[in-house]
Short mmCIF file of N, CA and C in Angstrom, two decimals:
data_model
loop_
_atom_site.label_atom_id
_atom_site.label_comp_id
_atom_site.label_asym_id
_atom_site.label_seq_id
_atom_site.Cartn_x
_atom_site.Cartn_y
_atom_site.Cartn_z
N MET A 1 0.76 -1.22 -0.12
CA MET A 1 -0.23 0.02 -0.15
C MET A 1 0.87 1.44 0.05
N LEU A 2 0.70 2.21 -0.71
CA LEU A 2 1.02 3.52 -0.78
C LEU A 2 0.74 4.18 -0.04
N THR A 3 1.88 5.28 1.00
CA THR A 3 1.39 5.88 2.06
C THR A 3 1.92 7.11 1.84
N GLN A 4 2.80 7.08 1.11
CA GLN A 4 3.60 8.70 0.52
C GLN A 4 3.03 9.34 -0.75
N LEU A 5 2.31 10.37 -0.54
CA LEU A 5 2.08 10.63 -1.66
C LEU A 5 2.33 12.23 -2.08
N TRP A 6 2.80 12.45 -3.16
CA TRP A 6 3.10 13.83 -3.65
C TRP A 6 2.01 14.72 -3.89
N VAL A 7 2.24 16.08 -2.97
CA VAL A 7 1.02 16.86 -3.06
C VAL A 7 1.01 17.92 -3.78
N GLY A 8 2.37 18.51 -3.82
CA GLY A 8 2.42 19.94 -4.87
C GLY A 8 3.85 20.28 -4.19
N THR A 9 4.02 21.59 -5.15
CA THR A 9 5.37 21.91 -5.28
C THR A 9 5.14 23.40 -5.46
N TYR A 10 5.96 24.54 -4.63
CA TYR A 10 5.90 25.76 -4.33
C TYR A 10 7.14 26.31 -4.86
N HIS A 11 7.24 27.19 -5.99
CA HIS A 11 8.41 27.84 -6.09
C HIS A 11 8.41 29.46 -5.96
N GLY A 12 9.43 29.86 -5.35
CA GLY A 12 9.71 31.25 -4.68
C GLY A 12 10.73 31.65 -4.13
N ALA A 13 10.69 32.44 -3.26
CA ALA A 13 12.21 33.14 -3.09
C ALA A 13 11.88 34.02 -1.59
N HIS A 14 12.66 33.62 -0.58
CA HIS A 14 13.03 34.19 0.45
C HIS A 14 14.54 34.34 0.62
N ASP A 15 14.60 35.75 1.86
CA ASP A 15 16.10 36.00 2.03
C ASP A 15 17.09 35.89 0.90
N GLY A 16 16.61 36.13 -0.21
CA GLY A 16 17.17 36.97 -1.36
C GLY A 16 17.90 35.33 -2.24
N GLN A 17 17.02 34.39 -1.82
CA GLN A 17 17.54 33.08 -2.58
C GLN A 17 16.45 32.59 -3.02
N ARG A 18 16.56 31.82 -3.95
CA ARG A 18 15.60 31.20 -4.62
C ARG A 18 15.07 29.75 -4.19
N VAL A 19 13.76 29.42 -3.97
CA VAL A 19 13.91 28.24 -2.90
C VAL A 19 12.14 27.35 -3.81
N VAL A 20 12.49 26.00 -3.46
CA VAL A 20 11.48 25.29 -3.77
C VAL A 20 10.81 24.52 -2.62
N VAL A 21 9.63 24.51 -1.84
CA VAL A 21 9.22 23.87 -1.21
C VAL A 21 8.52 22.75 -1.99
N THR A 22 8.87 21.28 -1.27
CA THR A 22 7.82 20.07 -1.59
C THR A 22 6.90 19.78 -0.38
N THR A 23 5.78 19.55 -0.41
CA THR A 23 4.54 19.34 0.12
C THR A 23 4.54 17.96 -0.21
N THR A 24 4.23 17.08 1.02
CA THR A 24 4.00 15.70 1.15
C THR A 24 2.88 15.12 2.05
N ARG A 25 2.52 13.97 1.49
CA ARG A 25 1.28 13.24 2.66
C ARG A 25 1.96 12.06 3.10
N ASN A 26 2.07 11.85 4.24
CA ASN A 26 2.74 10.42 4.63
C ASN A 26 1.39 9.79 5.72
N ASP A 27 0.47 9.02 5.17
CA ASP A 27 -0.34 8.40 6.31
C ASP A 27 0.11 7.73 7.70
N GLU A 28 1.82 7.14 7.73
CA GLU A 28 2.01 6.37 8.83
C GLU A 28 2.52 7.45 9.90
N GLN A 29 2.52 8.85 9.69
CA GLN A 29 3.19 9.88 10.67
C GLN A 29 1.75 10.16 11.38
N ASP A 30 2.41 10.68 12.65
CA ASP A 30 1.30 11.21 13.45
C ASP A 30 0.73 12.87 12.81
N LEU A 31 1.78 13.45 12.46
CA LEU A 31 0.91 14.47 11.49
C LEU A 31 1.32 14.33 9.87
N PRO A 32 0.35 13.49 9.41
CA PRO A 32 0.24 13.17 8.11
C PRO A 32 0.62 14.23 6.96
N TYR A 33 0.58 15.02 7.13
CA TYR A 33 0.89 16.28 6.08
C TYR A 33 2.39 17.23 6.40
N GLY A 34 3.23 17.20 5.71
CA GLY A 34 4.36 17.81 5.78
C GLY A 34 5.05 18.81 4.50
N LEU A 35 6.17 19.60 4.95
CA LEU A 35 6.81 20.33 3.67
C LEU A 35 8.10 20.10 3.85
N GLN A 36 8.51 20.17 3.03
CA GLN A 36 10.29 20.43 3.30
C GLN A 36 10.97 21.40 1.89
N CYS A 37 11.58 22.50 2.44
CA CYS A 37 12.34 23.57 1.53
C CYS A 37 13.71 23.24 1.35
N THR A 38 14.28 23.81 0.34
CA THR A 38 15.43 23.53 -0.39
C THR A 38 16.44 24.34 0.54
N CYS A 39 16.05 25.20 1.64
CA CYS A 39 16.90 25.95 2.52
C CYS A 39 17.00 25.12 3.83
N GLY A 40 16.34 24.07 3.99
CA GLY A 40 16.42 23.17 4.80
C GLY A 40 15.03 23.13 6.14
N LEU A 41 14.03 24.02 5.73
CA LEU A 41 12.92 24.15 6.63
C LEU A 41 12.27 22.94 6.32
N THR A 42 11.64 22.06 7.69
CA THR A 42 11.10 21.11 7.73
C THR A 42 9.91 21.09 8.42
N ARG A 43 8.74 20.68 7.87
CA ARG A 43 7.73 20.96 9.16
C ARG A 43 6.71 20.33 8.61
N ARG A 44 5.79 19.48 10.02
CA ARG A 44 4.83 18.90 9.73
C ARG A 44 3.16 19.57 10.02
N PHE A 45 2.26 18.87 9.98
CA PHE A 45 0.80 19.50 10.05
C PHE A 45 -0.13 18.62 9.81
N THR A 46 -1.48 18.62 10.87
CA THR A 46 -2.07 17.99 10.54
C THR A 46 -3.27 17.59 9.64
N ASP A 47 -3.48 19.23 8.83
CA ASP A 47 -4.64 19.79 7.81
C ASP A 47 -3.71 20.09 6.76
N PRO A 48 -4.21 19.86 5.61
CA PRO A 48 -3.76 20.12 4.30
C PRO A 48 -3.54 21.79 3.95
N VAL A 49 -4.81 22.39 4.80
CA VAL A 49 -5.01 23.87 4.61
C VAL A 49 -3.90 24.55 5.42
N GLY A 50 -3.35 24.32 6.39
CA GLY A 50 -2.09 24.70 7.20
C GLY A 50 -1.19 24.82 6.51
N MET A 51 -0.76 23.34 6.06
CA MET A 51 0.70 23.00 5.24
C MET A 51 0.67 24.11 4.05
N ASP A 52 -0.85 24.06 2.94
CA ASP A 52 -0.42 25.16 2.11
C ASP A 52 -0.02 26.65 2.52
N ARG A 53 -0.94 26.96 3.63
CA ARG A 53 -0.64 28.65 3.82
C ARG A 53 0.83 28.80 4.24
N ALA A 54 1.42 27.88 5.02
CA ALA A 54 2.55 27.95 5.65
C ALA A 54 3.59 27.48 4.63
N ALA A 55 3.28 26.78 3.09
CA ALA A 55 4.30 26.43 2.04
C ALA A 55 4.29 27.99 0.98
N TRP A 56 3.07 28.26 0.89
CA TRP A 56 2.47 29.83 0.31
C TRP A 56 3.57 30.80 0.66
N ARG A 57 3.58 31.20 1.96
CA ARG A 57 3.91 32.06 2.93
C ARG A 57 5.43 31.91 2.97
N HIS A 58 6.07 30.55 3.08
CA HIS A 58 7.43 30.66 3.08
C HIS A 58 8.03 30.94 1.46
N THR A 59 7.43 30.67 0.75
CA THR A 59 7.72 31.17 -1.06
C THR A 59 7.49 32.34 -1.20
N HIS A 60 6.64 33.31 -0.51
CA HIS A 60 5.99 34.32 -1.33
C HIS A 60 5.95 34.93 0.05
N PRO A 61 6.92 35.43 0.66
CA PRO A 61 6.61 36.25 2.23
C PRO A 61 6.22 37.70 1.89
N THR A 62 5.17 38.56 2.60
CA THR A 62 4.80 39.39 2.76
C THR A 62 5.75 40.21 2.89
N LEU A 63 4.95 41.39 2.91
CA LEU A 63 6.02 43.22 2.78
C LEU A 63 6.49 43.01 4.33
N TRP A 64 5.38 42.63 5.55
CA TRP A 64 6.21 42.57 6.40
C TRP A 64 7.41 41.22 6.74
N ASP A 65 7.32 40.46 6.28
CA ASP A 65 8.05 39.15 6.27
C ASP A 65 9.32 39.63 5.47
N ARG A 66 9.16 40.15 4.71
CA ARG A 66 10.59 40.55 4.13
C ARG A 66 11.22 41.92 4.80
N TYR A 67 10.27 42.74 5.51
CA TYR A 67 11.23 43.55 6.44
C TYR A 67 12.05 43.14 7.52
N LYS A 68 11.39 42.24 8.01
CA LYS A 68 12.00 41.51 9.38
C LYS A 68 12.95 40.70 8.67
N GLN A 69 13.12 40.25 7.63
CA GLN A 69 14.29 39.51 6.63
C GLN A 69 15.55 40.51 6.54
N ARG A 70 15.04 41.76 6.30
CA ARG A 70 16.01 42.72 6.26
C ARG A 70 16.49 43.13 7.28
N LEU A 71 16.37 43.24 8.41
CA LEU A 71 16.70 43.46 9.51
C LEU A 71 17.03 42.35 10.39
N ARG A 72 17.04 40.93 9.97
CA ARG A 72 18.00 40.13 10.59
C ARG A 72 19.32 39.99 9.86
N ARG A 73 19.72 40.92 8.74
CA ARG A 73 20.63 40.97 8.24
C ARG A 73 21.31 42.49 8.48
N LEU A 74 20.63 43.03 8.98
CA LEU A 74 21.40 44.16 9.33
C LEU A 74 22.57 43.97 10.42
N PRO A 75 23.47 44.59 10.78
CA PRO A 75 24.63 44.29 11.69
C PRO A 75 24.32 44.62 12.78
N ARG A 76 24.31 44.12 14.05
CA ARG A 76 23.63 44.97 15.32
C ARG A 76 25.03 45.51 16.11
N THR A 77 24.47 46.51 16.45
CA THR A 77 25.29 47.55 17.17
C THR A 77 25.31 47.59 18.65
N ARG A 78 26.55 47.75 19.22
CA ARG A 78 26.79 47.25 20.74
C ARG A 78 26.80 48.86 21.22
N PRO A 79 25.99 48.91 22.69
CA PRO A 79 26.11 50.19 23.70
C PRO A 79 27.21 50.37 24.05
N PHE A 80 27.65 52.05 24.04
CA PHE A 80 28.95 51.94 24.61
C PHE A 80 29.36 51.78 26.09
N PRO A 81 30.41 51.40 26.11
CA PRO A 81 30.44 50.91 27.70
C PRO A 81 30.49 51.76 28.86
N GLU A 82 30.64 53.07 28.52
CA GLU A 82 30.10 54.35 29.42
C GLU A 82 28.65 54.04 29.80
N THR A 83 28.10 53.88 28.82
CA THR A 83 26.24 53.86 28.80
C THR A 83 25.96 52.87 29.72
N GLU A 84 26.38 51.56 29.51
CA GLU A 84 26.39 50.38 30.19
C GLU A 84 26.33 50.73 32.01
N ASN A 85 27.70 51.36 32.36
CA ASN A 85 27.88 51.37 33.39
C ASN A 85 27.19 52.57 34.17
N ALA A 86 26.38 53.43 33.31
CA ALA A 86 25.88 54.56 34.03
C ALA A 86 24.46 54.47 34.56
N ARG A 87 24.02 53.31 34.50
CA ARG A 87 22.94 52.79 35.03
C ARG A 87 22.70 52.44 36.50
#
């Protein structure tokens, strides 16, 4: 009996990289629906709707998601030593 079915593929980009997300269904798992991205992300879901939403948003980030990605790439600044001791 075939328990793993190919469900879909999502093509897109995030963090400036082209990515492909493959979604599958495996009835032998507790959470039967899963997604795997070429960036290394792997997640499992109980329903196909949640999986589809996560896969779509991962490959097509919203404006707010892209803004957060840019903030993560900015270098972090450290406070001056004299301001830490002033407290």
